[in-house]
Every structure is written in C-alpha cells, then in structure tokens.
CSV table of C-alpha atoms in Angstrom, one decimal:
chain,number,residue,atom,x,y,z
K,8,UNK,CA,0.0,0.0,0.0
K,9,UNK,CA,1.3,3.3,-1.0
K,10,UNK,CA,1.5,6.0,1.6
K,11,UNK,CA,1.0,9.6,0.8
K,12,UNK,CA,3.3,12.1,2.4
K,13,UNK,CA,1.8,15.2,3.8
K,14,UNK,CA,3.2,18.5,4.8
K,15,UNK,CA,3.1,19.3,8.5
K,16,UNK,CA,0.3,21.8,7.9
K,17,UNK,CA,-1.9,19.0,6.4
K,18,UNK,CA,-1.2,16.6,9.3
K,19,UNK,CA,-4.0,17.1,11.8
K,20,UNK,CA,-4.8,15.9,15.2
K,21,UNK,CA,-7.2,13.3,13.7
K,22,UNK,CA,-4.4,11.9,11.6
K,23,UNK,CA,-2.2,11.8,14.7
K,24,UNK,CA,-4.9,9.8,16.6
K,25,UNK,CA,-5.4,7.4,13.7
K,26,UNK,CA,-1.6,6.8,13.5
K,27,UNK,CA,-1.5,6.2,17.2
K,28,UNK,CA,-4.3,3.7,17.0
K,29,UNK,CA,-2.6,1.8,14.2
K,30,UNK,CA,0.7,1.7,16.2
K,31,UNK,CA,-1.1,0.8,19.5
K,32,UNK,CA,0.4,3.9,21.0
K,33,UNK,CA,-2.4,5.7,22.8
K,34,UNK,CA,-0.7,7.9,25.4
K,35,UNK,CA,-1.9,10.5,27.8
K,36,UNK,CA,-2.1,13.0,25.0
K,37,UNK,CA,-4.6,10.9,23.2
K,38,UNK,CA,-6.8,10.4,26.3
K,39,UNK,CA,-6.9,14.2,26.8
K,40,UNK,CA,-7.9,14.6,23.2
K,41,UNK,CA,-10.7,12.1,23.5
K,42,UNK,CA,-12.0,14.0,26.6
K,43,UNK,CA,-11.8,17.3,24.8
K,44,UNK,CA,-13.9,15.9,22.0
K,45,UNK,CA,-16.5,14.6,24.5
K,46,UNK,CA,-16.6,18.0,26.2
K,47,UNK,CA,-17.0,19.7,22.9
K,48,UNK,CA,-19.8,17.4,22.0
K,49,UNK,CA,-21.6,18.3,25.3
K,50,UNK,CA,-22.3,21.9,24.4
K,51,UNK,CA,-24.5,24.1,26.5
K,52,UNK,CA,-28.2,23.6,25.9
K,53,UNK,CA,-30.0,26.1,23.7
K,54,UNK,CA,-32.5,28.7,25.1
K,55,UNK,CA,-35.4,26.6,23.8
K,56,UNK,CA,-34.1,23.5,25.6
K,57,UNK,CA,-33.7,25.5,28.8
K,58,UNK,CA,-37.2,26.9,28.5
K,59,UNK,CA,-38.7,23.4,27.8
K,60,UNK,CA,-36.8,22.0,30.9
K,61,UNK,CA,-38.1,24.7,33.1
K,62,UNK,CA,-41.6,24.3,31.8
K,63,UNK,CA,-41.5,20.6,32.5
K,64,UNK,CA,-40.2,21.2,36.0
K,65,UNK,CA,-43.0,23.7,36.6
K,66,UNK,CA,-45.7,21.3,35.3
K,67,UNK,CA,-44.4,18.5,37.6
K,68,UNK,CA,-44.3,20.8,40.6
K,69,UNK,CA,-47.8,22.1,39.8
K,70,UNK,CA,-49.2,18.5,39.5
K,71,UNK,CA,-47.5,17.5,42.7
K,72,UNK,CA,-49.1,20.5,44.5
K,73,UNK,CA,-52.5,19.7,43.2
K,74,UNK,CA,-52.2,16.1,44.4
K,75,UNK,CA,-51.1,17.4,47.8
K,76,UNK,CA,-54.2,19.7,48.0
K,77,UNK,CA,-56.6,16.9,47.1
K,78,UNK,CA,-55.0,14.5,49.5
K,79,UNK,CA,-55.1,17.0,52.5
K,80,UNK,CA,-58.7,18.1,51.7
K,81,UNK,CA,-59.8,14.4,51.6
K,82,UNK,CA,-58.0,13.7,54.9
K,83,UNK,CA,-59.6,16.8,56.5
K,84,UNK,CA,-63.1,15.8,55.4
K,85,UNK,CA,-62.5,12.3,56.8
K,86,UNK,CA,-61.3,13.8,60.0
K,87,UNK,CA,-64.4,16.0,60.4
K,88,UNK,CA,-66.6,13.0,59.7
K,89,UNK,CA,-65.1,10.8,62.4
K,90,UNK,CA,-63.8,13.4,64.9
K,91,UNK,CA,-66.6,12.7,67.3
K,92,UNK,CA,-66.3,8.9,67.0
K,93,UNK,CA,-64.5,8.5,70.3
K,94,UNK,CA,-67.2,10.6,72.1
K,95,UNK,CA,-70.0,8.8,70.4
K,96,UNK,CA,-68.6,5.4,71.3
K,97,UNK,CA,-68.3,6.5,75.0
K,98,UNK,CA,-72.0,7.7,75.0
K,99,UNK,CA,-73.5,4.5,73.5
K,100,UNK,CA,-73.5,2.5,76.8
K,101,UNK,CA,-75.2,5.5,78.5
K,102,UNK,CA,-77.8,5.5,75.8
K,103,UNK,CA,-78.3,1.7,76.4
K,104,UNK,CA,-78.8,2.3,80.1
K,105,UNK,CA,-81.2,5.1,79.4
K,106,UNK,CA,-83.3,2.7,77.2
K,107,UNK,CA,-83.3,0.0,79.9
K,108,UNK,CA,-84.3,2.6,82.5
K,109,UNK,CA,-87.2,3.8,80.3
K,110,UNK,CA,-88.4,0.2,79.9
K,111,UNK,CA,-88.5,-0.1,83.7
K,112,UNK,CA,-90.2,3.2,84.2
K,113,UNK,CA,-93.0,2.2,81.8
K,114,UNK,CA,-93.8,-0.6,84.2
K,115,UNK,CA,-94.7,1.9,86.9
K,116,UNK,CA,-97.9,3.9,87.2
K,117,UNK,CA,-96.1,7.3,87.3
K,118,UNK,CA,-97.0,8.9,84.0
K,119,UNK,CA,-95.3,12.3,84.7
K,120,UNK,CA,-92.0,10.6,85.4
K,121,UNK,CA,-92.3,8.6,82.2
K,122,UNK,CA,-93.2,11.7,80.2
K,123,UNK,CA,-90.2,13.6,81.6
K,124,UNK,CA,-87.7,10.8,81.0
K,125,UNK,CA,-89.0,10.3,77.4
K,126,UNK,CA,-88.5,14.0,76.7
K,127,UNK,CA,-84.9,13.8,77.9
K,128,UNK,CA,-84.3,10.6,76.0
K,129,UNK,CA,-85.7,12.0,72.8
K,130,UNK,CA,-83.6,15.2,73.1
K,131,UNK,CA,-80.5,13.1,73.8
K,132,UNK,CA,-81.1,10.9,70.7
K,133,UNK,CA,-82.0,13.8,68.5
K,134,UNK,CA,-78.7,15.6,69.4
K,135,UNK,CA,-76.7,12.5,68.6
K,136,UNK,CA,-78.6,12.0,65.3
K,137,UNK,CA,-77.8,15.6,64.3
K,138,UNK,CA,-74.1,14.8,64.8
K,139,UNK,CA,-74.3,11.9,62.4
K,140,UNK,CA,-75.2,8.9,64.6
K,141,UNK,CA,-77.8,6.5,63.2
K,142,UNK,CA,-79.1,3.2,64.6
K,143,UNK,CA,-78.7,0.1,62.5
K,144,UNK,CA,-82.1,-1.4,62.1
K,145,UNK,CA,-82.3,-5.1,63.0
K,146,UNK,CA,-85.5,-7.1,63.0
K,147,UNK,CA,-86.2,-10.7,63.7
K,148,UNK,CA,-86.2,-12.6,60.4
K,149,UNK,CA,-83.6,-10.4,58.7
K,150,UNK,CA,-80.7,-12.1,56.9
K,151,UNK,CA,-77.5,-12.4,58.8
K,152,UNK,CA,-74.7,-10.3,57.3
K,153,UNK,CA,-71.3,-11.0,58.9
K,154,UNK,CA,-69.9,-7.6,57.9
K,155,UNK,CA,-72.7,-5.7,59.7
K,156,UNK,CA,-74.0,-8.1,62.5
K,157,UNK,CA,-72.1,-9.7,65.3
K,158,UNK,CA,-73.5,-13.1,66.2
K,159,UNK,CA,-73.1,-13.8,69.9
K,160,UNK,CA,-74.9,-17.2,69.9
K,161,UNK,CA,-76.9,-19.6,67.9
K,162,UNK,CA,-80.1,-21.3,69.1
K,163,UNK,CA,-82.3,-23.9,67.4
K,164,UNK,CA,-84.6,-22.1,65.0
K,165,UNK,CA,-88.2,-21.9,66.2
K,166,UNK,CA,-89.4,-22.4,62.6
K,167,UNK,CA,-87.9,-23.4,59.3
K,168,UNK,CA,-88.1,-19.9,57.9
K,169,UNK,CA,-85.8,-18.6,60.7
K,170,UNK,CA,-82.9,-21.0,60.0
K,171,UNK,CA,-79.7,-19.0,59.4
K,172,UNK,CA,-81.6,-15.8,60.1
K,173,UNK,CA,-81.6,-13.3,63.0
K,174,UNK,CA,-84.0,-14.3,65.8
K,175,UNK,CA,-83.3,-11.5,68.3
K,176,UNK,CA,-81.1,-8.4,68.7
K,177,UNK,CA,-79.4,-8.3,72.1
K,178,UNK,CA,-77.6,-4.9,71.7
K,179,UNK,CA,-78.3,-2.2,69.1
K,180,UNK,CA,-75.7,-1.2,66.6
K,181,UNK,CA,-74.8,2.3,65.4
K,182,UNK,CA,-73.2,4.0,62.5
K,183,UNK,CA,-71.4,7.4,62.5
K,184,UNK,CA,-71.9,8.6,58.9
K,185,UNK,CA,-71.1,5.6,56.8
K,186,UNK,CA,-68.8,3.9,59.3
K,187,UNK,CA,-70.1,1.3,61.7
K,188,UNK,CA,-68.9,2.2,65.2
K,189,UNK,CA,-70.7,-0.6,67.0
K,190,UNK,CA,-72.0,-3.8,65.4
K,191,UNK,CA,-75.4,-5.0,66.5
K,192,UNK,CA,-75.2,-8.1,68.6
K,193,UNK,CA,-77.7,-10.7,67.4
K,194,UNK,CA,-78.9,-14.3,68.1
K,195,UNK,CA,-79.1,-16.5,65.1
K,196,UNK,CA,-81.2,-19.5,64.3
K,197,UNK,CA,-79.2,-22.7,63.7
K,198,UNK,CA,-79.6,-24.2,60.2
C-alpha cells in the first residue's frame, strides 16, 4: 500500500490519533484529546431547551401540589366526619342504660316521670342524630350479614323460615356517617 506524504500543515490531530491507534500507542495526550472531544460534544443547551426543561419542571411541581391539595382536603373531610367517633362510642353505653331505665319506668304507674324521661331521652337521641349517629335497624327474620352483624350465639330455630336468620337483637348497633362504630349483637337460628 502506498502511503502519501503530507506536509506538517496538512497533518492534523485526527491523523495523529489514527496513526497512534494503528501503532497501538495511545498515550496521555490521546486520552486528553478524547476527553476534549467529548466535552466539545456536550455543548451548552439552547435557550429553547432550557425553557422546555423549566416548563417541564413547573408542570411537575404544579401537578404535585394539586395532588397534595386533594389529599389533604380528603384527609380533612374524613377527620371531620369521624372526629366525634370516640365521644359517640363513649356515649353508647349510656344510651343503652337510658333505654333500659325507660323500659322499667314504663312498668310503673307514674305517667309524669315517664313523660319527663321520654323527653330527655328524645332530646339526647336527636342531638346525637344531628351529629351523624344513626341506629342500624335489625328485625327478627332479617338475613345475617357478617360484615354488619355480630352473632353472639346460635339457638335452634323456632321455625324453618328462621334457620340461618336473625332471631333476636341483644344490643343495638350504630353508624357514624357511613362507618359502623358498634355492630349490632344478634342471636341466630341454627340451620
């Protein structure tokens, strides 16, 4: 193969690199040249690229902030709905005692005492209802739902149509909003 001779002016750095590669002689000079080429290839971004990067950064930040606002508002609404749950749970045994007391007062002949106690009971229940407390309705013969009812015992069903169904409600259940805070305790008929 015939080799052309060049003048020194025509001999460039690229030719020097190629000759070094052929001879297997890559020295420190060559490594620096390669790094310089890589740095030159990584030029500064244009104004449009910078604007696009900032716009992308802004959109991501805005979306993150919107998600934060939605999450905190949802948490706040949930907190307001169940803020009184602890108080309501503490008042439920008192309401049960009130109902038992009214049942005993109805057995007496004192109509004025009964009327006064019923007024207090109704006011108490209306106040709790206004705060979101509702009673879970349970009637004998209803289907048993394990997610709603709490079966405390099973007895032989008095009739075939009550097998696997609720026979009696021992303790009332209550909901605060959509959340059950006390499951009704029921007696089931054995199948």
